[in-house]
Short mmCIF file of C-alpha atoms in Angstrom, two decimals:
data_model
loop_
_atom_site.label_atom_id
_atom_site.label_comp_id
_atom_site.label_asym_id
_atom_site.label_seq_id
_atom_site.Cartn_x
_atom_site.Cartn_y
_atom_site.Cartn_z
CA MET A 25 31.03 -13.19 20.21
CA MET A 26 33.97 -12.70 17.96
CA THR A 27 34.98 -9.10 16.81
CA SER A 28 36.71 -8.16 13.59
CA PRO A 29 40.19 -6.56 13.59
CA THR A 30 38.73 -3.16 12.77
CA ASP A 31 36.30 -3.32 15.74
CA THR A 32 39.30 -3.93 18.10
CA ARG A 33 41.06 -0.73 16.75
CA ARG A 34 37.94 1.35 17.10
CA PRO A 35 38.02 3.52 20.30
CA PRO A 36 34.95 3.57 22.68
CA ALA A 37 32.15 5.81 21.58
CA ARG A 38 32.41 7.84 24.81
CA LEU A 39 36.20 8.43 24.36
CA GLN A 40 35.68 9.25 20.73
CA ARG A 41 33.10 11.86 21.69
CA TRP A 42 35.67 13.82 23.62
CA LEU A 43 38.64 12.97 21.44
CA PRO A 44 37.15 12.86 17.89
CA PHE A 45 40.50 12.55 16.19
CA LEU A 46 40.70 9.04 17.55
CA GLY A 47 38.00 8.23 14.89
CA TRP A 48 40.01 9.15 11.90
CA LEU A 49 43.67 9.04 12.92
CA PRO A 50 44.01 5.31 13.21
CA GLN A 51 42.51 4.97 9.71
CA GLN A 52 45.52 6.59 8.07
CA ASN A 53 47.57 4.67 5.48
CA SER A 54 50.42 5.57 3.12
CA ARG A 55 48.04 6.68 0.35
CA SER A 56 45.89 8.92 2.52
CA LEU A 57 48.90 10.28 4.27
CA ARG A 58 50.46 11.26 0.91
CA GLY A 59 47.26 13.06 -0.18
CA ASP A 60 46.98 14.92 3.12
CA ALA A 61 50.61 15.95 3.02
CA ILE A 62 50.29 17.42 -0.45
CA ALA A 63 47.10 19.25 0.51
CA GLY A 64 48.76 20.55 3.75
CA LEU A 65 51.80 21.87 1.87
CA THR A 66 49.49 23.61 -0.65
CA GLY A 67 47.46 25.13 2.20
CA ALA A 68 50.59 26.28 4.04
CA VAL A 69 51.88 28.20 0.97
CA LEU A 70 48.50 29.77 0.45
CA VAL A 71 48.01 30.93 4.01
CA VAL A 72 51.25 33.10 4.01
CA PRO A 73 49.85 35.98 1.97
CA GLN A 74 46.36 35.55 3.30
CA GLY A 75 47.50 35.51 6.94
CA VAL A 76 49.57 38.66 6.59
CA ALA A 77 46.78 40.43 4.75
CA TYR A 78 44.09 39.51 7.32
CA ALA A 79 46.33 40.45 10.26
CA LEU A 80 46.78 43.92 8.76
CA LEU A 81 42.97 44.10 8.30
CA ALA A 82 42.51 43.25 11.91
CA GLY A 83 44.89 46.04 13.00
CA LEU A 84 47.52 43.60 14.25
CA PRO A 85 51.14 43.04 13.27
CA PRO A 86 51.40 40.79 10.18
CA GLU A 87 52.90 37.91 11.98
CA TYR A 88 49.73 37.37 14.05
CA GLY A 89 47.95 36.29 10.98
CA LEU A 90 50.47 33.43 10.53
CA TYR A 91 50.35 32.54 14.28
CA THR A 92 46.54 32.21 13.94
CA ALA A 93 47.02 29.61 11.10
CA MET A 94 49.10 27.41 13.43
CA VAL A 95 47.86 26.39 16.90
CA PRO A 96 44.15 27.31 16.35
CA ALA A 97 44.09 25.46 13.05
CA VAL A 98 45.51 22.33 14.68
CA LEU A 99 42.97 22.37 17.56
CA ALA A 100 40.12 22.90 15.23
CA ALA A 101 41.12 19.97 13.11
CA LEU A 102 41.69 17.66 16.04
CA PHE A 103 38.49 18.47 17.94
CA GLY A 104 36.18 19.54 15.14
CA SER A 105 33.79 17.46 13.04
CA SER A 106 34.58 18.42 9.50
CA ARG A 107 37.14 16.39 7.57
CA GLN A 108 38.12 19.03 4.92
CA MET A 109 37.59 22.41 6.52
CA ILE A 110 40.61 24.47 7.38
CA SER A 111 40.39 27.03 10.21
CA GLY A 112 42.50 30.11 10.71
CA PRO A 113 42.29 33.88 10.12
CA THR A 114 39.31 35.09 7.97
CA ALA A 115 38.43 38.48 6.47
CA ALA A 116 35.10 38.95 8.03
CA LEU A 117 36.26 38.12 11.61
CA SER A 118 39.41 40.30 11.00
CA ILE A 119 37.48 43.44 10.15
CA ALA A 120 34.95 42.53 12.96
CA LEU A 121 37.76 42.31 15.54
CA PHE A 122 39.27 45.61 14.43
CA ALA A 123 35.85 47.43 14.46
CA THR A 124 35.18 45.97 17.99
CA LEU A 125 38.55 47.01 19.47
CA LYS A 126 38.98 50.37 17.70
CA PRO A 127 37.20 52.38 20.45
CA PHE A 128 39.45 50.83 23.24
CA ALA A 129 43.01 51.10 21.78
CA GLY A 130 45.06 52.11 18.75
CA ALA A 131 45.63 49.58 16.08
CA GLY A 132 48.86 47.63 16.41
CA SER A 133 49.56 48.99 19.91
CA GLY A 134 50.40 46.68 22.84
CA ASP A 135 47.11 47.38 24.47
CA PHE A 136 45.29 46.51 21.27
CA ILE A 137 47.14 43.16 20.94
CA ILE A 138 46.29 42.23 24.51
CA LEU A 139 42.61 43.17 24.04
CA ALA A 140 42.58 41.08 20.81
CA LEU A 141 43.86 38.04 22.71
CA THR A 142 41.27 38.52 25.47
CA LEU A 143 38.45 38.97 22.89
CA THR A 144 39.59 35.73 21.24
CA PHE A 145 39.64 33.89 24.58
CA LEU A 146 36.15 35.15 25.42
CA ALA A 147 34.82 34.23 21.98
CA GLY A 148 36.30 30.74 22.37
CA VAL A 149 34.74 30.25 25.81
CA PHE A 150 31.32 31.30 24.47
CA GLN A 151 31.57 28.85 21.51
CA LEU A 152 32.83 26.01 23.76
CA LEU A 153 29.98 26.48 26.18
CA LEU A 154 27.47 26.29 23.37
CA GLY A 155 29.06 23.22 22.15
CA LEU A 156 29.04 21.46 25.53
CA ALA A 157 25.42 22.54 26.08
CA ARG A 158 24.55 20.81 22.77
CA LEU A 159 23.19 23.97 21.30
CA GLY A 160 24.51 23.42 17.79
CA ALA A 161 21.04 24.31 16.39
CA LEU A 162 21.40 27.81 17.73
CA VAL A 163 23.48 28.85 14.62
CA ASN A 164 20.23 28.30 12.66
CA LEU A 165 18.95 31.57 14.20
CA VAL A 166 21.37 33.43 12.01
CA SER A 167 19.75 33.34 8.58
CA HIS A 168 21.74 33.34 5.39
CA SER A 169 20.41 36.90 4.71
CA VAL A 170 22.14 38.10 7.98
CA VAL A 171 25.43 36.68 6.79
CA MET A 172 25.07 38.14 3.27
CA GLY A 173 24.26 41.57 4.67
CA PHE A 174 27.11 41.48 7.19
CA THR A 175 29.72 40.28 4.76
CA ALA A 176 28.62 42.80 2.08
CA GLY A 177 28.90 45.61 4.68
CA ALA A 178 32.32 44.24 5.92
CA ALA A 179 33.45 44.04 2.30
CA LEU A 180 32.65 47.75 1.71
CA ILE A 181 34.42 48.66 4.96
CA ILE A 182 37.52 46.63 3.89
CA ALA A 183 37.56 48.36 0.51
CA ILE A 184 37.28 51.84 2.00
CA SER A 185 40.01 51.10 4.56
CA GLN A 186 42.43 49.88 1.82
CA LEU A 187 41.87 52.61 -0.77
CA PRO A 188 44.38 55.06 0.78
CA HIS A 189 47.05 52.34 0.58
CA ALA A 190 46.09 51.56 -3.07
CA LEU A 191 46.28 55.23 -4.01
CA GLY A 192 49.51 55.92 -2.19
CA LEU A 193 47.91 58.28 0.36
CA VAL A 194 48.90 58.52 4.02
CA PHE A 195 46.34 59.40 6.68
CA GLU A 196 46.74 59.68 10.42
CA GLU A 197 43.82 57.50 11.07
CA HIS A 198 41.16 55.45 9.20
CA VAL A 199 39.07 57.60 6.80
CA GLY A 200 35.80 57.49 4.84
CA VAL A 201 35.28 57.91 1.16
CA LEU A 202 34.54 61.68 1.52
CA ASP A 203 38.00 62.12 3.15
CA LEU A 204 39.66 60.84 -0.04
CA TRP A 205 38.11 63.46 -2.34
CA PRO A 206 40.31 66.40 -1.29
CA ARG A 207 43.32 64.36 -1.60
CA LEU A 208 42.93 63.03 -5.03
CA GLY A 209 45.57 65.30 -6.30
CA ASP A 210 48.19 63.57 -4.10
CA VAL A 211 47.51 60.09 -5.61
CA ARG A 212 50.81 58.35 -6.45
CA LEU A 213 50.79 56.62 -9.73
CA ASP A 214 53.36 54.02 -8.80
CA ALA A 215 51.13 52.91 -5.86
CA VAL A 216 48.14 52.66 -8.30
CA LEU A 217 50.34 50.74 -10.74
CA ILE A 218 51.36 48.22 -8.07
CA ALA A 219 47.75 47.80 -6.74
CA GLY A 220 46.34 47.33 -10.22
CA PHE A 221 48.95 44.85 -11.26
CA THR A 222 48.24 42.85 -8.04
CA VAL A 223 44.49 42.69 -8.76
CA ALA A 224 44.91 41.92 -12.44
CA ALA A 225 47.59 39.20 -11.75
CA CYS A 226 45.54 37.56 -9.04
CA LEU A 227 42.39 37.47 -11.39
CA ALA A 228 44.62 35.88 -14.12
CA PHE A 229 45.88 33.24 -11.81
CA GLN A 230 42.39 32.61 -10.63
CA ARG A 231 41.11 32.22 -14.30
CA TRP A 232 43.83 30.21 -15.88
CA LEU A 233 46.02 28.74 -13.16
CA PRO A 234 43.71 28.15 -10.22
CA ARG A 235 45.83 25.45 -8.58
CA TRP A 236 48.95 27.56 -8.50
CA PRO A 237 49.96 29.61 -5.40
CA GLY A 238 48.83 32.72 -7.20
CA MET A 239 48.74 35.16 -4.35
CA LEU A 240 52.29 34.24 -3.21
CA LEU A 241 53.68 34.56 -6.74
CA VAL A 242 51.87 37.80 -7.40
CA LEU A 243 53.17 39.39 -4.12
CA LEU A 244 56.70 38.20 -5.14
CA ALA A 245 56.22 39.98 -8.57
CA ALA A 246 54.74 43.03 -6.90
CA SER A 247 57.69 43.34 -4.64
CA LEU A 248 60.17 43.11 -7.56
CA LEU A 249 58.07 45.83 -9.25
CA ALA A 250 58.17 47.99 -6.20
CA ALA A 251 61.95 47.42 -5.87
CA TRP A 252 62.44 48.61 -9.42
CA LEU A 253 60.16 51.67 -9.04
CA ASP A 254 61.54 52.52 -5.53
CA PRO A 255 64.91 50.85 -4.82
CA GLN A 256 65.53 52.93 -1.74
CA HIS A 257 62.28 52.09 -0.05
CA ALA A 258 61.69 55.83 0.36
CA LEU A 259 58.42 56.46 -1.52
CA ILE A 260 56.45 53.26 -1.48
CA PRO A 261 55.57 51.96 2.01
CA ARG A 262 56.34 48.30 2.86
CA ILE A 263 54.96 45.86 5.38
CA ALA A 264 56.52 45.95 8.83
CA ALA A 265 59.34 43.47 9.54
CA VAL A 266 57.92 40.07 10.48
CA PRO A 267 59.95 38.19 13.11
CA ALA A 268 60.80 34.59 12.17
CA GLY A 269 60.01 31.98 14.80
CA LEU A 270 57.33 29.95 16.44
CA PRO A 271 54.23 31.67 17.97
CA PRO A 272 55.27 33.12 21.25
CA LEU A 273 53.24 32.40 24.43
CA SER A 274 50.80 35.09 25.28
CA MET A 275 48.37 35.85 28.01
CA PRO A 276 44.96 37.63 27.74
CA ASP A 277 43.87 40.31 30.21
CA PHE A 278 41.49 38.84 32.73
CA SER A 279 40.83 42.05 34.56
CA PRO A 280 37.11 42.60 35.46
CA ASP A 281 36.95 45.85 33.36
CA SER A 282 38.36 44.27 30.29
CA LEU A 283 36.18 41.20 30.50
CA ARG A 284 33.04 43.35 31.14
CA SER A 285 33.64 45.61 28.26
CA LEU A 286 34.60 42.91 25.71
CA VAL A 287 31.87 40.24 26.41
CA PRO A 288 29.23 41.83 24.02
CA GLY A 289 31.72 41.80 21.15
CA ALA A 290 33.01 38.38 22.04
CA ILE A 291 29.50 36.93 21.84
CA ALA A 292 28.95 38.48 18.44
CA LEU A 293 32.27 37.48 17.08
CA GLY A 294 31.95 33.95 18.51
CA LEU A 295 28.54 33.61 16.89
CA LEU A 296 29.75 35.00 13.56
CA GLY A 297 32.65 32.55 13.59
CA LEU A 298 30.32 29.64 14.32
CA VAL A 299 28.09 30.72 11.45
CA GLU A 300 31.15 30.84 9.07
CA ALA A 301 32.49 27.52 10.22
CA THR A 302 29.28 25.69 10.28
CA ALA A 303 28.30 26.86 6.89
CA ILE A 304 31.52 25.92 5.35
CA ALA A 305 31.66 22.52 7.05
CA ARG A 306 28.03 21.84 6.04
CA ALA A 307 28.84 22.64 2.37
CA PHE A 308 31.82 20.27 2.27
CA ALA A 309 29.91 17.55 4.08
CA LEU A 310 27.16 17.65 1.46
CA ARG A 311 29.80 17.30 -1.19
CA SER A 312 31.63 14.35 0.39
CA GLY A 313 28.68 12.59 2.02
CA GLU A 314 30.14 12.83 5.49
CA ARG A 315 28.02 13.32 8.63
CA LEU A 316 28.49 16.72 10.27
CA ASN A 317 28.15 17.09 14.04
CA SER A 318 27.36 20.77 14.68
CA ASN A 319 27.87 20.47 18.46
CA GLN A 320 31.34 18.95 18.01
CA GLU A 321 32.22 21.66 15.51
CA PHE A 322 31.25 24.27 18.17
CA ILE A 323 33.56 22.48 20.61
CA GLY A 324 36.42 22.42 18.08
CA GLN A 325 36.11 26.05 17.25
CA GLY A 326 35.83 27.08 20.88
CA LEU A 327 38.98 25.15 21.77
CA SER A 328 40.85 26.63 18.83
CA ASN A 329 40.15 30.15 19.95
CA ILE A 330 40.87 29.47 23.55
CA GLY A 331 44.20 27.84 22.65
CA GLY A 332 45.08 30.48 20.15
CA ALA A 333 44.61 33.25 22.79
CA PHE A 334 47.62 31.70 24.58
CA PHE A 335 49.79 31.17 21.41
CA SER A 336 49.48 34.69 20.00
CA GLY A 337 46.45 33.85 17.67
CA TYR A 338 43.43 36.05 17.28
CA VAL A 339 39.84 35.05 16.65
CA SER A 340 39.62 32.41 13.91
CA SER A 341 37.08 30.32 12.00
CA GLY A 342 36.68 28.14 8.90
CA SER A 343 38.13 29.63 5.74
CA PHE A 344 36.24 28.85 2.48
CA THR A 345 39.26 29.66 0.19
CA ARG A 346 41.70 27.48 2.06
CA SER A 347 39.10 24.68 2.63
CA GLY A 348 38.21 24.64 -1.05
CA LEU A 349 41.92 24.36 -2.00
CA ASN A 350 42.41 21.73 0.66
CA ALA A 351 39.61 19.55 -0.75
CA SER A 352 40.71 19.99 -4.45
CA ALA A 353 44.31 19.19 -3.46
CA GLY A 354 43.23 15.72 -2.31
CA ALA A 355 42.75 16.09 1.49
CA GLY A 356 40.94 13.07 2.96
CA SER A 357 41.04 13.82 6.62
CA PRO A 358 41.75 16.66 9.14
CA LEU A 359 45.37 15.58 9.18
CA ALA A 360 45.84 17.83 6.11
CA ALA A 361 45.04 20.82 8.39
CA VAL A 362 47.51 19.66 10.99
CA LEU A 363 50.24 19.13 8.40
CA ALA A 364 49.45 22.56 6.90
CA ALA A 365 50.17 24.17 10.24
CA LEU A 366 53.46 22.18 10.69
CA PHE A 367 54.58 23.04 7.16
CA LEU A 368 53.99 26.64 7.86
CA VAL A 369 56.64 26.57 10.51
CA PRO A 370 59.71 26.19 8.15
CA ILE A 371 57.96 28.34 5.54
CA MET A 372 57.71 31.14 8.06
CA LEU A 373 61.24 30.78 9.16
CA LEU A 374 62.46 31.16 5.59
CA ALA A 375 59.88 33.59 4.14
CA ALA A 376 59.24 35.85 7.13
CA PRO A 377 62.25 38.03 6.60
CA LEU A 378 61.34 38.53 2.93
CA LEU A 379 57.78 39.87 3.79
CA HIS A 380 59.49 43.20 4.74
CA HIS A 381 59.87 43.78 1.00
CA VAL A 382 56.16 43.44 0.17
CA PRO A 383 54.66 46.96 -0.75
CA MET A 384 51.64 48.02 0.99
CA PRO A 385 49.81 48.89 -2.24
CA ALA A 386 50.17 45.20 -3.24
CA MET A 387 48.54 44.14 0.01
CA ALA A 388 45.86 46.77 -0.51
CA GLY A 389 45.17 45.31 -3.98
CA LEU A 390 44.96 41.89 -2.50
CA LEU A 391 42.54 42.93 0.16
CA LEU A 392 40.39 44.80 -2.37
CA LEU A 393 40.07 41.44 -4.27
CA VAL A 394 39.24 39.72 -0.95
CA ALA A 395 36.51 42.34 -0.29
CA ALA A 396 34.95 41.85 -3.80
CA ARG A 397 34.89 37.99 -3.21
CA LEU A 398 33.09 38.44 0.12
CA VAL A 399 30.04 39.83 -1.57
CA ASP A 400 27.58 37.03 -2.52
CA ARG A 401 26.14 38.68 -5.60
CA LYS A 402 24.03 35.63 -6.59
CA GLY A 403 22.51 35.30 -3.11
CA ILE A 404 21.78 39.03 -2.92
CA ARG A 405 20.07 38.94 -6.32
CA GLU A 406 18.01 35.99 -5.36
CA ALA A 407 16.89 37.68 -2.18
CA LEU A 408 15.88 40.93 -3.92
CA GLN A 409 13.99 38.98 -6.52
CA THR A 410 12.11 36.40 -4.41
CA SER A 411 11.48 37.62 -0.89
CA ARG A 412 10.74 41.02 0.53
CA SER A 413 11.31 39.72 4.11
CA GLU A 414 14.73 38.42 3.28
CA THR A 415 15.53 41.70 1.48
CA ALA A 416 14.56 43.50 4.59
CA VAL A 417 16.80 41.42 6.83
CA LEU A 418 19.69 41.80 4.42
CA SER A 419 19.26 45.57 4.15
CA ILE A 420 18.96 46.04 7.96
CA THR A 421 22.13 44.04 8.55
CA PHE A 422 24.05 45.75 5.72
CA PHE A 423 23.23 49.28 6.91
CA SER A 424 23.73 48.44 10.49
CA THR A 425 27.26 47.11 9.58
CA LEU A 426 27.96 50.50 7.99
CA LEU A 427 26.34 52.76 10.70
CA LEU A 428 26.86 50.82 13.95
CA ALA A 429 29.49 48.78 15.67
CA LEU A 430 29.89 45.45 13.85
CA GLU A 431 28.88 43.29 16.75
CA PHE A 432 25.57 45.28 16.98
CA ALA A 433 24.95 44.71 13.29
CA ILE A 434 24.96 41.03 13.83
CA TYR A 435 22.56 41.40 16.75
CA PHE A 436 20.22 43.62 14.61
CA GLY A 437 20.26 41.13 11.80
CA VAL A 438 19.33 38.22 14.08
CA LEU A 439 16.74 40.27 15.79
CA ALA A 440 15.23 41.28 12.43
CA SER A 441 15.20 37.69 11.32
CA LEU A 442 13.31 36.57 14.55
CA VAL A 443 10.85 39.47 14.24
CA LEU A 444 9.93 38.57 10.69
CA TYR A 445 9.67 34.90 11.54
CA LEU A 446 7.36 35.74 14.44
CA ARG A 447 5.33 38.03 12.20
CA ARG A 448 4.74 35.22 9.78
CA THR A 449 3.89 32.67 12.45
CA THR A 450 1.63 34.98 14.27
CA ARG A 451 -0.36 35.81 11.25
CA PRO A 452 -1.18 32.43 9.65
CA PRO A 453 -3.20 32.65 6.46
CA VAL A 454 -6.95 32.24 6.90
CA VAL A 455 -8.31 31.64 3.39
CA GLU A 456 -12.06 31.69 2.41
CA CYS A 457 -12.91 28.48 0.50
CA MET A 458 -15.95 27.12 -1.28
CA LEU A 459 -17.70 24.12 0.24
CA SER A 460 -17.97 22.61 -3.23
CA ALA A 461 -14.22 22.29 -3.19
CA ALA A 462 -14.34 19.79 -0.32
CA PRO A 463 -14.67 16.00 -1.00
CA LEU A 464 -18.12 14.71 -1.51
CA GLU A 465 -18.35 12.82 1.74
CA ILE A 466 -17.54 16.03 3.62
CA GLN A 467 -20.30 17.91 1.80
CA GLN A 468 -22.84 15.08 2.57
CA ALA A 469 -21.85 15.04 6.27
CA LEU A 470 -22.75 18.72 6.69
CA GLU A 471 -26.49 19.00 6.91
CA GLU A 472 -26.62 22.81 7.20
CA PRO A 473 -26.45 24.62 3.81
CA CYS A 474 -25.72 28.05 5.20
CA CYS A 475 -22.10 28.03 6.18
CA ASP A 476 -18.74 29.76 5.76
CA VAL A 477 -15.68 27.61 4.90
CA VAL A 478 -12.14 28.82 5.76
CA ARG A 479 -8.79 27.18 5.69
CA ILE A 480 -6.25 27.94 8.35
CA ASP A 481 -2.65 27.38 7.32
CA GLY A 482 -0.81 27.61 10.56
CA SER A 483 -0.71 26.62 14.19
CA LEU A 484 -3.24 27.97 16.68
CA PHE A 485 -0.97 29.14 19.52
CA PHE A 486 -1.11 32.20 21.71
CA GLY A 487 0.72 34.44 19.30
CA ALA A 488 -1.59 33.72 16.39
CA CYS A 489 -4.94 33.59 18.08
CA ASP A 490 -5.70 37.37 17.89
CA SER A 491 -4.96 37.46 14.13
CA VAL A 492 -7.06 34.34 13.43
CA ALA A 493 -9.96 35.59 15.66
CA GLN A 494 -10.08 38.87 13.78
CA ARG A 495 -10.42 36.98 10.47
CA LEU A 496 -13.05 34.53 11.82
CA GLU A 497 -15.15 37.44 13.00
CA ARG A 498 -15.85 38.43 9.42
CA CYS A 499 -17.76 35.15 8.86
CA ASP A 500 -21.44 36.02 9.17
CA GLN A 501 -23.15 32.65 8.34
CA PRO A 502 -24.63 30.59 11.23
CA ASN A 503 -22.32 27.65 10.54
CA LEU A 504 -18.62 27.76 10.13
CA VAL A 505 -16.39 24.94 8.71
CA ILE A 506 -12.62 25.09 9.38
CA LEU A 507 -10.35 23.09 7.09
CA ALA A 508 -7.71 22.10 9.70
CA ALA A 509 -5.16 20.15 7.66
CA GLY A 510 -2.71 23.08 8.05
CA ILE A 511 -3.04 23.28 11.93
CA ASN A 512 0.02 21.33 13.15
CA PHE A 513 -0.27 22.49 16.84
CA ILE A 514 -2.86 24.01 19.16
CA ASP A 515 -2.24 25.32 22.68
CA LEU A 516 -4.65 26.45 25.43
CA SER A 517 -5.14 29.85 23.79
CA GLY A 518 -6.16 28.05 20.52
CA ILE A 519 -8.61 25.88 22.45
CA HIS A 520 -10.18 28.96 23.95
CA LEU A 521 -10.40 30.54 20.53
CA LEU A 522 -12.25 27.57 19.14
CA ARG A 523 -14.66 27.40 22.17
CA HIS A 524 -15.45 31.12 21.84
CA GLN A 525 -16.04 30.76 18.13
CA ALA A 526 -18.28 27.69 18.75
CA ARG A 527 -20.34 29.82 21.12
CA ARG A 528 -20.61 32.57 18.53
CA CYS A 529 -21.96 30.03 16.03
CA HIS A 530 -24.37 28.67 18.58
CA GLY A 531 -25.66 31.98 19.38
CA ARG A 532 -26.58 32.46 15.66
CA GLY A 533 -28.31 29.05 15.57
CA GLY A 534 -25.45 27.17 13.98
CA LYS A 535 -22.38 25.02 14.70
CA LEU A 536 -18.51 25.12 14.28
CA TYR A 537 -17.04 22.15 12.46
CA LEU A 538 -13.45 21.04 11.99
CA VAL A 539 -12.34 19.03 9.00
CA TRP A 540 -9.18 16.99 8.36
CA THR A 541 -7.99 17.50 11.91
CA LYS A 542 -4.50 16.09 12.63
CA PRO A 543 -4.21 13.35 15.33
CA ASP A 544 -2.23 15.46 17.76
CA VAL A 545 -4.63 18.33 17.52
CA MET A 546 -7.65 15.97 17.76
CA ALA A 547 -6.09 14.46 20.95
CA ARG A 548 -5.71 17.90 22.59
CA LEU A 549 -9.37 18.79 21.65
CA GLN A 550 -10.59 15.57 23.16
CA ARG A 551 -8.72 16.18 26.46
CA ALA A 552 -10.24 19.60 26.51
CA HIS A 553 -13.74 18.03 26.00
CA LEU A 554 -14.37 20.05 22.88
CA VAL A 555 -15.10 17.03 20.78
CA ASP A 556 -16.39 13.43 21.45
CA GLY A 557 -13.84 10.60 21.74
CA ASP A 558 -15.33 8.69 18.77
CA ASP A 559 -15.07 11.61 16.35
CA CYS A 560 -13.16 10.62 13.18
CA ARG A 561 -10.47 12.64 11.48
CA ASP A 562 -11.88 12.02 7.97
CA ARG A 563 -15.28 13.39 8.92
CA PRO A 564 -16.42 16.77 10.20
CA VAL A 565 -16.19 17.01 13.96
CA THR A 566 -18.46 19.34 15.89
CA ILE A 567 -16.90 21.63 18.48
CA GLY A 568 -18.87 21.71 21.63
CA ILE A 569 -19.40 24.76 23.92
#
């Protein structure tokens, strides 16, 4: 049998499963390479201000945000499933990491950095294990309402943490809104001017010049404004000096005490990172028509965080902003993400010394804008208008984010989603119907005129039987007809329920009938000897006792 040239170049499926980049790397040509290179350069320019801002948000030195956009981004691109998603530092994970580690060490200290690396490693191991166990569907347990509530709460925390910098106030530690009130008389107008200019200029670029590197240009302009207002660097605080160079090798802390204390937070951050990455990858897969492998994406994210922990990177995930820019810039393969990380090396070597001139009020304005964009106003409005259960999940997650540790907020949100889901499934609707609404052949098949007719819209399993039994006990006619089209599954408890109800009907001199029973349910009833083997789905079947 002859094979085409393209077949000979295609790697074996088993090898491609473990090395997915072998599927797209040999397909590169001059045209696709040019598009990926342009998209990579654009992404490298964008990640400089974002990386610095997110690192400060995480309580880490600014260079760690740039380190996180290098090795982790390359590993996620090579071993992930999405062709256009860019991984690296994100706002939600940054604030979650800071909140998780704040009780253990001071922000920016050596202990804090080591714990951040350890937390990143543990989160990566958790993600990798889920991917290897083929548990990609696990991310579906985190509903969209949980993500909306968490990001809204994280956005509020971000905004509160950056207000002192935007107002030119200095505090010994992180503060709340009430702590700002007594210090309003100390607000510096120059800091407010710089922060306001940053927000307004970023919005202007977003509105009229969305393809330009607006954040970078705005930070440059804000630095010039700060230099004019404070040429001696004495009044307006600046970003700490960023060392130029490649990411240094690092080592997490593998002591039993550290691992034991960080595992709960690592699981929460790992799960949040997977939710972010999978949601973004799924959105771009729908746009481009590509096939997304959630398990492979889990593996890619896990390897990126494990590798990042040894190259001075902190916990990372997919970035919607950079991924959107990557797609609009013409990226056609994950090579664009790899090139973006490579282009970042010379940019960092040249731009890192200049970051020392960026004023903190400008970074605060940038982060305030990031916080505002985190809030999904449209999704929250839809949840409030359409579903009380989704509103409850969103509210529980939001207030848990504000009042509890962020990792527990995610757990509470997931738990609330599961509780509400179980509440719906364990209380299937049992609707009273009129026999005249049934087809004529059904009415003719039923000889007894005195009967109740109900429709059960849900499976009869152990969790739902008590609720259904309470509703059926209200039926007082000798005969009972159950329209069973909505019963997709029945277990042993459901079989016992039907047998008990059949005995109640028999005791009143009547019978229990099932109509429109599905084949799987009918087969289970036949194996339990509740119905005869020749009973037909299209006719009423009598439940024996």
